[in-house]
Short mmCIF file of C-alpha atoms in Angstrom, two decimals:
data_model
loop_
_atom_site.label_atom_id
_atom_site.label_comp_id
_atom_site.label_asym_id
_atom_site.label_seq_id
_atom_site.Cartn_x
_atom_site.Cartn_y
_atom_site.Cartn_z
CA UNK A 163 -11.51 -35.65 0.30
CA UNK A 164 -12.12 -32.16 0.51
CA UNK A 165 -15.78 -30.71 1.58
CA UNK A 166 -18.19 -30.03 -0.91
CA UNK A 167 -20.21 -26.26 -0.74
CA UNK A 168 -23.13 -28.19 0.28
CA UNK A 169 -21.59 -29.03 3.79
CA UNK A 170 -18.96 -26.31 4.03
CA UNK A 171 -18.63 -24.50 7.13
CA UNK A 172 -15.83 -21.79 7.98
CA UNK A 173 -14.25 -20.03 10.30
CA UNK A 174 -12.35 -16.74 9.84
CA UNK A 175 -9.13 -16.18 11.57
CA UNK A 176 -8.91 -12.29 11.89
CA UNK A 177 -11.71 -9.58 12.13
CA UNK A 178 -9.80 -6.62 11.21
CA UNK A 179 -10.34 -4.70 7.69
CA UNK A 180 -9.76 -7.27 5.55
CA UNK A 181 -11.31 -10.37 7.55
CA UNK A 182 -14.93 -8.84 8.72
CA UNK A 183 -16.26 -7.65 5.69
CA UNK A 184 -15.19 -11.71 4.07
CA UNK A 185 -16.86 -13.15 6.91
CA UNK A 186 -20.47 -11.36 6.42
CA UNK A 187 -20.32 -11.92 2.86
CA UNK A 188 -19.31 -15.54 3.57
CA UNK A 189 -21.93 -15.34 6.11
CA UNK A 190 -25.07 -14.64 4.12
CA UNK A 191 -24.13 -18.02 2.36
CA UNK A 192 -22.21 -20.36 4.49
CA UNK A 193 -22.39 -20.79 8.48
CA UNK A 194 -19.32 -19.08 9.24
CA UNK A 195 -17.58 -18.60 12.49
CA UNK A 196 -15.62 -15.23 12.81
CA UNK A 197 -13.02 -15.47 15.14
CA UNK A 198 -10.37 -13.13 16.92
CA UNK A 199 -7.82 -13.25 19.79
CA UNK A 200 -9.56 -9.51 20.83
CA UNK A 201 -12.07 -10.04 23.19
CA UNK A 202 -12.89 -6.39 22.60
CA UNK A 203 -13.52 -6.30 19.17
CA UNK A 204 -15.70 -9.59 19.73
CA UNK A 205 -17.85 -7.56 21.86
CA UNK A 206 -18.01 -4.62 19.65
CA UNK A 207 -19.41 -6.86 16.89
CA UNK A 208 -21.65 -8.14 18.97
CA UNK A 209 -23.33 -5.14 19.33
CA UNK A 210 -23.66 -4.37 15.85
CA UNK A 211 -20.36 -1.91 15.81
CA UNK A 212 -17.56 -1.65 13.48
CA UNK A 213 -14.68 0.18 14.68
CA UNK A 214 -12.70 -0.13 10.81
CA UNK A 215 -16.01 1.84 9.58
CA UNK A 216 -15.68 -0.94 7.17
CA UNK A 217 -19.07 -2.81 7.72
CA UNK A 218 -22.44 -0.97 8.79
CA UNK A 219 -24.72 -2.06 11.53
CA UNK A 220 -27.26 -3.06 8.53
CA UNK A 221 -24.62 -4.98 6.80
CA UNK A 222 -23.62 -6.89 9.94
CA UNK A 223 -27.33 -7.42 10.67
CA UNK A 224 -27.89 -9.24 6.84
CA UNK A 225 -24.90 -11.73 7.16
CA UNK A 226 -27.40 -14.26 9.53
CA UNK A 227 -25.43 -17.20 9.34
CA UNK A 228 -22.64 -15.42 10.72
CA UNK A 229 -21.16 -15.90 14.46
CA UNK A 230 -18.65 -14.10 16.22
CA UNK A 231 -16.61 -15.82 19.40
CA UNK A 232 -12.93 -15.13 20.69
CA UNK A 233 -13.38 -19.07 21.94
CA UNK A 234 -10.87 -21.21 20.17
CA UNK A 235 -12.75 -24.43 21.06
CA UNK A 236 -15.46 -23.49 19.16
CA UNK A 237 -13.53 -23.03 15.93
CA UNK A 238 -13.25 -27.50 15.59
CA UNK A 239 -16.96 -27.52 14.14
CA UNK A 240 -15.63 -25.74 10.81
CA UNK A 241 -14.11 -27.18 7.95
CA UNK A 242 -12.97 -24.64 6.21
CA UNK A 243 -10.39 -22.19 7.72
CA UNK A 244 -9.92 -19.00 6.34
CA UNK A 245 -6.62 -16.71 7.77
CA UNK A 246 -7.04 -13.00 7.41
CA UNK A 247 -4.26 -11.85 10.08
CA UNK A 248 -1.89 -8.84 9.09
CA UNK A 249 1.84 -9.96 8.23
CA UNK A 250 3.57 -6.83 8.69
CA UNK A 251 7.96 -5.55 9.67
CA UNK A 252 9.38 -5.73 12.39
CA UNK A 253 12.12 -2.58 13.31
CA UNK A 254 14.66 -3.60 11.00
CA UNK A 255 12.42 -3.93 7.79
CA UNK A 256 12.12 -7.73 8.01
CA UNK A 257 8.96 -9.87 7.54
CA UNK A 258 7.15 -10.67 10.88
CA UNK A 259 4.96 -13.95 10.52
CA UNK A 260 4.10 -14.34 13.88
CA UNK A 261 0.17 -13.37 13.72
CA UNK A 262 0.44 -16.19 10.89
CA UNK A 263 2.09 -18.57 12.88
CA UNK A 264 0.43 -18.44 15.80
CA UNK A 265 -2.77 -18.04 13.54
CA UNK A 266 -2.02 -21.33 12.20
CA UNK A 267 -1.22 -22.97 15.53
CA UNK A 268 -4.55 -22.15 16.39
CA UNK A 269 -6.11 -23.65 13.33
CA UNK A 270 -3.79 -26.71 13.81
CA UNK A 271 -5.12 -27.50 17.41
CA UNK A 272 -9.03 -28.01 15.74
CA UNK A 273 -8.08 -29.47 12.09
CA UNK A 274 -9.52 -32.45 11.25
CA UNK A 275 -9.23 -35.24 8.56
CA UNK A 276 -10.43 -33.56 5.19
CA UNK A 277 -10.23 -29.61 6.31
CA UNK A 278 -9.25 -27.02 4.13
CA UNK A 279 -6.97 -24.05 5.13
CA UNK A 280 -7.24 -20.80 3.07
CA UNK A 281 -4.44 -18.25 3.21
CA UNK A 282 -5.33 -14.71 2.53
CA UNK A 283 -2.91 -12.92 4.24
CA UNK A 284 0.28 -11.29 2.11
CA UNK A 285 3.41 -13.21 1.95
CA UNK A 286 6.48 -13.85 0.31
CA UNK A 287 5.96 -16.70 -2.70
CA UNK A 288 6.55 -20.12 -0.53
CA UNK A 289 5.58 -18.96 2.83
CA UNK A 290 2.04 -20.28 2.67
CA UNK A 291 3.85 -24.37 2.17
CA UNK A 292 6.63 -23.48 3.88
CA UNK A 293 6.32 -21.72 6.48
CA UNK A 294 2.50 -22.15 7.91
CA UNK A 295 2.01 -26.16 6.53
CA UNK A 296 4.97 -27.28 9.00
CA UNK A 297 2.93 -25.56 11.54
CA UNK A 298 -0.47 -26.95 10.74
CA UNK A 299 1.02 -30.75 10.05
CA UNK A 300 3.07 -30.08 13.63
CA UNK A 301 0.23 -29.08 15.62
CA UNK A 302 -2.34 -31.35 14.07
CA UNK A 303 -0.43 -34.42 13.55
CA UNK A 304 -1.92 -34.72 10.10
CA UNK A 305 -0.67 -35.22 7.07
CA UNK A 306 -0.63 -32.12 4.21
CA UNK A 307 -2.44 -33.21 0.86
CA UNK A 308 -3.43 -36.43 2.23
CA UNK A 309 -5.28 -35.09 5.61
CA UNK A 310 -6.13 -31.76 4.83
CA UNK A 311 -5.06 -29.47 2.26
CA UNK A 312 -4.44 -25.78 1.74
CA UNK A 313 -5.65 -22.95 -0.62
CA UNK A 314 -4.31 -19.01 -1.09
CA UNK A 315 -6.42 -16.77 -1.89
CA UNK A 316 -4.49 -12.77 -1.88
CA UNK A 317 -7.03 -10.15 -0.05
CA UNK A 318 -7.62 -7.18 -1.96
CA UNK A 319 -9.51 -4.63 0.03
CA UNK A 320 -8.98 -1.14 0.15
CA UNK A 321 -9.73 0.50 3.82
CA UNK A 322 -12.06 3.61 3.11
CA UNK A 323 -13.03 2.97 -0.34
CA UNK A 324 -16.89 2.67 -0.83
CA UNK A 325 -16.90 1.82 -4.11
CA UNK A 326 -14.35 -1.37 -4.56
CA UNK A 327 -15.89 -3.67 -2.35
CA UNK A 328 -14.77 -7.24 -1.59
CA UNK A 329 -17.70 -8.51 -3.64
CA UNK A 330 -17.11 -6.53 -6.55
CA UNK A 331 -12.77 -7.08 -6.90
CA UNK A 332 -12.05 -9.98 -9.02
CA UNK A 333 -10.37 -12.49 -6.62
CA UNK A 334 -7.79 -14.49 -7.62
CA UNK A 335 -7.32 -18.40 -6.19
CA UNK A 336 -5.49 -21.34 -5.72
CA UNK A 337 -5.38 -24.71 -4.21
CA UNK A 338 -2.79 -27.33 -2.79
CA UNK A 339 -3.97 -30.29 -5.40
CA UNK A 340 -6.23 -29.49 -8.62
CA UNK A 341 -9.34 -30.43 -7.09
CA UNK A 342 -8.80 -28.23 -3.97
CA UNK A 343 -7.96 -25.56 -6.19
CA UNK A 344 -11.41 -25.92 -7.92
CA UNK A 345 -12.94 -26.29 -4.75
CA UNK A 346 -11.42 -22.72 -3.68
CA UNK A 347 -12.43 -21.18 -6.74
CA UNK A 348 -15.91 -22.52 -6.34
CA UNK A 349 -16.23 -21.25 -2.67
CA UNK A 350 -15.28 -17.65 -3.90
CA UNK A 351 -17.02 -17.80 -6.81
CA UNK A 352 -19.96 -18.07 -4.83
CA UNK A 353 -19.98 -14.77 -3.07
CA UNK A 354 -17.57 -12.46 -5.51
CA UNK A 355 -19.60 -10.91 -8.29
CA UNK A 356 -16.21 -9.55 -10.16
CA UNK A 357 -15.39 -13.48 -10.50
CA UNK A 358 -12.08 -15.20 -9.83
CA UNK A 359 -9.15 -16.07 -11.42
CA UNK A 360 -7.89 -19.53 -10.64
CA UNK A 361 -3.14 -19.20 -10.81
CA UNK A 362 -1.77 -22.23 -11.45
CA UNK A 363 -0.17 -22.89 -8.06
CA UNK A 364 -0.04 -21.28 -4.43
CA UNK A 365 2.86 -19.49 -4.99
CA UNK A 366 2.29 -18.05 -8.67
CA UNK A 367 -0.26 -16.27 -6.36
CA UNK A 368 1.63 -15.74 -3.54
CA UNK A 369 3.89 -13.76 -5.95
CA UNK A 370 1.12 -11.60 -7.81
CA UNK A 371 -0.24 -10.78 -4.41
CA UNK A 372 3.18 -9.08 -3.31
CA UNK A 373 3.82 -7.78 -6.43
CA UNK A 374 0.53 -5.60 -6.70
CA UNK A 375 1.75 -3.33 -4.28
CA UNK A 376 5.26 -3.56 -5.42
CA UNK A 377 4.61 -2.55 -8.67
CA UNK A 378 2.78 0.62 -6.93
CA UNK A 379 5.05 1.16 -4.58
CA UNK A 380 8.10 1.65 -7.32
CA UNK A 381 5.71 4.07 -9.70
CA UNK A 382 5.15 6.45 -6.52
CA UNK A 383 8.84 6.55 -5.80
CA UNK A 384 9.53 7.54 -9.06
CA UNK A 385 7.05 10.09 -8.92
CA UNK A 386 8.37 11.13 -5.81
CA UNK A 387 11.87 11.53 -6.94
CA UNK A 388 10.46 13.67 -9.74
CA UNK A 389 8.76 15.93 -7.51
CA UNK A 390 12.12 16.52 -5.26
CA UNK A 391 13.73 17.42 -8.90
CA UNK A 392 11.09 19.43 -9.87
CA UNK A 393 10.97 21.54 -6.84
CA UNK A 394 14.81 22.42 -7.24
CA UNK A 395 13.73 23.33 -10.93
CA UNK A 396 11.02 25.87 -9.48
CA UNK A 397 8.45 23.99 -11.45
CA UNK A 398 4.92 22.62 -10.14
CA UNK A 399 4.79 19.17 -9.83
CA UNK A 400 0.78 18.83 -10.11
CA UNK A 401 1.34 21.08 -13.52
CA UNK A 402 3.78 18.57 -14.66
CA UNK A 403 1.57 15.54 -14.32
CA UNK A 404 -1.62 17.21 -15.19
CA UNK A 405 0.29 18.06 -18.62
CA UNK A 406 2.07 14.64 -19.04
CA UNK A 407 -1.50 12.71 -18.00
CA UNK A 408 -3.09 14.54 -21.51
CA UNK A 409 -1.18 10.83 -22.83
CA UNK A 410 -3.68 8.28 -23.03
CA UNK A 411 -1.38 5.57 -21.47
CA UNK A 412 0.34 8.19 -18.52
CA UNK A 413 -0.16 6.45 -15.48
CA UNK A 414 -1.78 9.02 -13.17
CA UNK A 415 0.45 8.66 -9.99
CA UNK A 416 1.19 11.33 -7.46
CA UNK A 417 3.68 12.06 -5.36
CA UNK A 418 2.96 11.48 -1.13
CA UNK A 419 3.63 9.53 1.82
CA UNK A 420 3.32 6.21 1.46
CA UNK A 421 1.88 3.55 4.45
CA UNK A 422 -0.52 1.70 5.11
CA UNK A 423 -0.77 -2.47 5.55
CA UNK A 424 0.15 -2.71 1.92
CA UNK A 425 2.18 -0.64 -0.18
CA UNK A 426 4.95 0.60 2.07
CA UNK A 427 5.21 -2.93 3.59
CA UNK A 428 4.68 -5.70 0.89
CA UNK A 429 7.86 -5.15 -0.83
CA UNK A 430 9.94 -6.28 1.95
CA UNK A 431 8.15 -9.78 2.06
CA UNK A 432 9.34 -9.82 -1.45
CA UNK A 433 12.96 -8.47 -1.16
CA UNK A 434 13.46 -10.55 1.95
CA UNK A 435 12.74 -13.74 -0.16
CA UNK A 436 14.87 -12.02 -2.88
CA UNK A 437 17.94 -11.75 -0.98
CA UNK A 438 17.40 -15.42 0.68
CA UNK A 439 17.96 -16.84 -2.57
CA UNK A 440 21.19 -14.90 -3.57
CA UNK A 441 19.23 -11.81 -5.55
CA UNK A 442 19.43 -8.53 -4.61
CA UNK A 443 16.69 -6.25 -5.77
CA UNK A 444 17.52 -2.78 -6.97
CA UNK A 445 14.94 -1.31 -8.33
CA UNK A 446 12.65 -2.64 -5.89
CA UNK A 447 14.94 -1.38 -2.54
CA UNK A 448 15.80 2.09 -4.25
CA UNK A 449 12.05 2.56 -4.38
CA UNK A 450 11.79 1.89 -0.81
CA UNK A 451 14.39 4.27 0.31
CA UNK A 452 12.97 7.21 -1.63
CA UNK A 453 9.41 6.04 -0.20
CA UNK A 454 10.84 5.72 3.45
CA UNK A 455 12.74 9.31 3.11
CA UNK A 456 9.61 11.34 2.17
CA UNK A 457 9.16 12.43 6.00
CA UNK A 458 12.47 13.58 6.10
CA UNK A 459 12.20 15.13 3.09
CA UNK A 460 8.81 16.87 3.83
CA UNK A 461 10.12 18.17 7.20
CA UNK A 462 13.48 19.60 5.87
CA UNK A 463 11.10 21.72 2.89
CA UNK A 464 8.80 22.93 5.80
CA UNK A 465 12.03 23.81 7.82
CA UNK A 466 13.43 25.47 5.27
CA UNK A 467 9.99 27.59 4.03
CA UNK A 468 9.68 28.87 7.98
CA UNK A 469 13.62 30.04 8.03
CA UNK A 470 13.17 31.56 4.32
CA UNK A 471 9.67 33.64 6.34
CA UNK A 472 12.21 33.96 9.01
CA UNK A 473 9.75 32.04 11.71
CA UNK A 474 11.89 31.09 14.36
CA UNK A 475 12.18 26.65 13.67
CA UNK A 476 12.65 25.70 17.54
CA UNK A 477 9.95 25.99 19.71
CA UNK A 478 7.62 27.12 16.91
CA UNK A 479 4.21 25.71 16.44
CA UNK A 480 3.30 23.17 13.38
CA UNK A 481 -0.43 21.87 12.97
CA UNK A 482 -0.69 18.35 11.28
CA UNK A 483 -4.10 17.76 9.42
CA UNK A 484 -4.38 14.67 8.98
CA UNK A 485 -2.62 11.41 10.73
CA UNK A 486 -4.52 8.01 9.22
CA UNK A 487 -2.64 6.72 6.40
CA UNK A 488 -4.98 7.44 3.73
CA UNK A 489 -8.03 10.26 3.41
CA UNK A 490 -11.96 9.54 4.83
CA UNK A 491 -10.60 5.83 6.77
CA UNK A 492 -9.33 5.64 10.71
CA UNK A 493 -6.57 3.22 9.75
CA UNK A 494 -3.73 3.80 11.62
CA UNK A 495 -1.65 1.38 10.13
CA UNK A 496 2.20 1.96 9.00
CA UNK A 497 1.19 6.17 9.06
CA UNK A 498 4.34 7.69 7.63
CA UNK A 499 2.68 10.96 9.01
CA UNK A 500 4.55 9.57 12.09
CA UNK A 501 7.55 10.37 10.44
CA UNK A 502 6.94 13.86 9.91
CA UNK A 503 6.06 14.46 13.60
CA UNK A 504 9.37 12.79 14.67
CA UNK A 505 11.60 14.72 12.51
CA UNK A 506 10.45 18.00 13.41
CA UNK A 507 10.24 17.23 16.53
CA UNK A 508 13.83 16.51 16.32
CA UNK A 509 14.54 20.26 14.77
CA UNK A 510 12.72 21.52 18.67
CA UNK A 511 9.49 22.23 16.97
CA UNK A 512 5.73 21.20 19.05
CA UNK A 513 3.50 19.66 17.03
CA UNK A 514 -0.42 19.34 17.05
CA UNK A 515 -1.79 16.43 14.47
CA UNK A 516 -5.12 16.67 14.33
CA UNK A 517 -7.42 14.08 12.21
CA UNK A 518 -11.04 13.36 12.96
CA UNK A 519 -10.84 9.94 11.62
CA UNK A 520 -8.53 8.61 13.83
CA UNK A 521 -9.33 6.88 17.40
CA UNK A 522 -7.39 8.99 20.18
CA UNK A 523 -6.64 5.90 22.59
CA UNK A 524 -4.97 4.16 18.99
CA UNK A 525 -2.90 6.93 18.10
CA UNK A 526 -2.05 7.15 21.74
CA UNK A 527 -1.08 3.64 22.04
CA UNK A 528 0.05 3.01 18.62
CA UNK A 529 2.44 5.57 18.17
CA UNK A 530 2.46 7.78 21.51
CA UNK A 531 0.72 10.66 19.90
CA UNK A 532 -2.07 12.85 21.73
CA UNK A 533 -4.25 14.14 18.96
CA UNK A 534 -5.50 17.32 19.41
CA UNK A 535 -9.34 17.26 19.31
CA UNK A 536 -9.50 20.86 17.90
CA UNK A 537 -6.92 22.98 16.10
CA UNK A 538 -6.86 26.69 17.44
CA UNK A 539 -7.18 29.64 14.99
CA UNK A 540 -4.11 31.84 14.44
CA UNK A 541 -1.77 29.34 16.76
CA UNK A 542 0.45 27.77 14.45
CA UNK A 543 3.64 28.63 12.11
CA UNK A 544 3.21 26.27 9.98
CA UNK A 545 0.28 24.25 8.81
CA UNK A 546 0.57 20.80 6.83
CA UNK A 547 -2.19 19.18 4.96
CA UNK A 548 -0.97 15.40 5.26
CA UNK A 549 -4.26 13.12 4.27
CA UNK A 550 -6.84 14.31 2.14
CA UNK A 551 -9.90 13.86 4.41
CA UNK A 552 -12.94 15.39 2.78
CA UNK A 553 -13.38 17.28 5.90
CA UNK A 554 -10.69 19.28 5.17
CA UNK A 555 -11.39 19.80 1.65
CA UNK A 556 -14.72 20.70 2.69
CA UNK A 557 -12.77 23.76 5.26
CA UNK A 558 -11.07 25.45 1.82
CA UNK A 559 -8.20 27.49 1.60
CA UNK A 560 -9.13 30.26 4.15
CA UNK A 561 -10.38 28.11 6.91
CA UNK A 562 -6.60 26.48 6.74
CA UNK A 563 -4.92 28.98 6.44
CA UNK A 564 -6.66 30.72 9.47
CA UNK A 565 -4.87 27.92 12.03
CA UNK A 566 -1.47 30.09 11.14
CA UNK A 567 -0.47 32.95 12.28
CA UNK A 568 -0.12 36.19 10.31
CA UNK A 569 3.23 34.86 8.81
CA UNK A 570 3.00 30.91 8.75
CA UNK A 571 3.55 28.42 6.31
CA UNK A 572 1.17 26.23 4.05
CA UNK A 573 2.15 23.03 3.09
CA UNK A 574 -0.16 21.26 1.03
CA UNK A 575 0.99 17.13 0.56
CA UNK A 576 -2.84 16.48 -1.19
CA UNK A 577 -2.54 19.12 -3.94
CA UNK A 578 -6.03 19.60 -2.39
CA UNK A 579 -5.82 23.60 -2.36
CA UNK A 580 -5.35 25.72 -5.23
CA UNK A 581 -1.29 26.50 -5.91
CA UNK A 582 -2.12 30.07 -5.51
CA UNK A 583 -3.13 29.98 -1.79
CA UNK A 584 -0.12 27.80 -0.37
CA UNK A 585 3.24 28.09 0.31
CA UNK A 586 4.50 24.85 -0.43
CA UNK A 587 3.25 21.68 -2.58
CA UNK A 588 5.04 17.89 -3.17
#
């Protein structure tokens, strides 16, 4: 028998951007346990500090039933497990589920007899009873759907964005049996304003989870590949879109780097499954590649712009602005701004990225990149406005254009600068 809300208590796998802000709503309501394997980011909690800039000291200081412990004995008083880990790719573009697996393992080692596990983390449709139950029912030694039972419940935060809080996007939920599902719904229902939607089965919402981003990720591709064809046409891009988005049913996409935990990874989970079965995905892979090419592609235009100012490519000087993987947020996470720096680095070109956002000692260890901590005036050949922060918006046209030289390059990725006063635009 599954717990009811009365006596439900819960323990959060995961404290990054999508798990701390769940557990201190969870926590105003529920005693709930957050948990992580980072001793580090326990402590930082503890004093009332989000790193993610996701959750304020105030907002931590509200959620009172809320505990935070890196402990994993402490995690057997809950019976309710929540898993918020990230799923992302390994090298070769392949799903990596082992911060669910082990995450589960974990959970496994303190289930007991009537425990609920809730998935949030993005997956493939069937990973959730396939992959993670064998895990739980090994570790355990219980049985699934007559010992404990399982719910999935897709995350749908957005790092960085005030506005669309966790609260206030509808959630959707499942459950294992009926009356877990209800129970799910129930337990959401109790802290998301937006409401819930309750799919008809775990993997019905395994499969709208991964197909969210999908369906973004394709639309951005496409835009992408019109912006490469409308740049060999000599016509704007932004113009285009501005013109076309006069339609009341144009959907306002722009063209960009794509990363993050989400969009440029999600499809993979999805084509991976895809091509398990005997299926190959098209329209979903060709979207990929364009998506995955737009460093290369950015670099070569830059390249190109410099040789066409005749600025000498190798050993020149390119500033970066910009290096999270979306505007006025520190994530790091699956930057394709990376991508950039590697393939001009490749032409024999040193590169500055600059971003105050970001967290110097992540970049460094993330990705092997020393951010500069400030950009000098009239140093650079070429100056690329990669992530919309609204510091640099704030800085305007002259201010960026003062880190080049007398004869440098503008590059504007954001369409956050007038046309007029750049060099180059997606």
């Amino acid at each position: 028998m599954v717990a009811s809300l009365q006596n439900v208590k819960i323990a959060l796998i995961g404290l990054g951007y999508v798990g701390l802000p769940l557990a201190v709503e969870f926590g105003k309501s529920f005693e709930t346990i957050g948990f992580d394997i980072s001793e580090k980011r326990i402590k930082e909690l503890l004093n009332g500090h989000d790193l993610t800039l996701e959750v304020s000291q105030a907002e931590l200081s509200q959620a009172d039933k809320l505990s935070f412990t890196a402990d994993t004995d402490s995690l057997s008083t809950a019976n309710v497990y929540i898993v918020t880990v990230p799923t992302p790719i390994n090298k070769n573009k392949q799903p990596d589920l082992t911060p669910l697996i082990k995450a589960s393992e974990t959970i496994g080692r303190a289930l007991s007899v009537g425990d609920t596990v809730i998935y949030e983390s993005t997956v493939y449709p069937g990973a959730t009873e396939e992959d993670c139950v064998p895990v739980l029912e090994r570790v355990s030694g219980l049985k699934f759907n007559q010992d404990f039972y399982v719910g999935y419940s897709p995350e749908r935060i957005n790092p960085g964005d005030k506005e669309h809080r966790v609260t206030n996007i509808l959630k959707v939920t499942s459950g294992s049996t009926p009356e877990v599902a209800e129970f799910v719904d129930k337990l959401y229902s109790s802290i998301i304003t937006a409401g819930t939607y309750k799919a008809e089965s775990i993997r019905v919402a395994e499969a709208a989870k991964v197909i969210e981003n999908t369906q973004r990720d394709v639309n951005i591709a496409l835009i992408n590949e019109l912006s490469m064809l409308f740049n060999r046409m000599g016509i704007d891009t932004e113009a285009v879109l501005k013109a076309a988005g006069t339609k009341w049913n144009f959907l306002p996409f722009r063209p960009g780097l794509v990363g993050g935990h989400c969009i440029g990874v999600d499809p993979y989970y999805l084509t991976h499954k895809a091509q398990e079965i005997g299926f190959h995905p098209n329209m979903i892979l060709a979207g990929r590649r364009i998506n995955d090419g737009m460093g290369e592609y950015v670099s070569e235009q830059l390249v190109k712009a410099m040789l066409k100012k005749r600025i000498h490519v190798n050993e020149s000087r390119v500033l970066i602005m910009g290096f999270a993987f979306k505007e006025n947020c520190p994530d790091l996470r699956n930057t394709r701004v990376i991508d950039i720096v590697h393939e001009l680095r490749s032409y024999g070109v040193n590169v500055d990225v600059y971003d105050p956002w970001v967290s110097g000692d992540e970049a460094e260890h993330e990705y092997d990149i020393s951010l500069t901590e400030s950009p000098v005036a009239g140093a650079y050949d070429a100056v690329i406005l990669a992530v919309a922060h609204n510091e640099f918006k704030a800085m305007g046209a002259d201010k960026l254009r003062a880190y080049g030289k007398t004869e440098s390059v503008m590059y504007d990725l954001k369409y956050v600068l007038p046309q007029e006063t750049t060099d180059l635009r997606l």
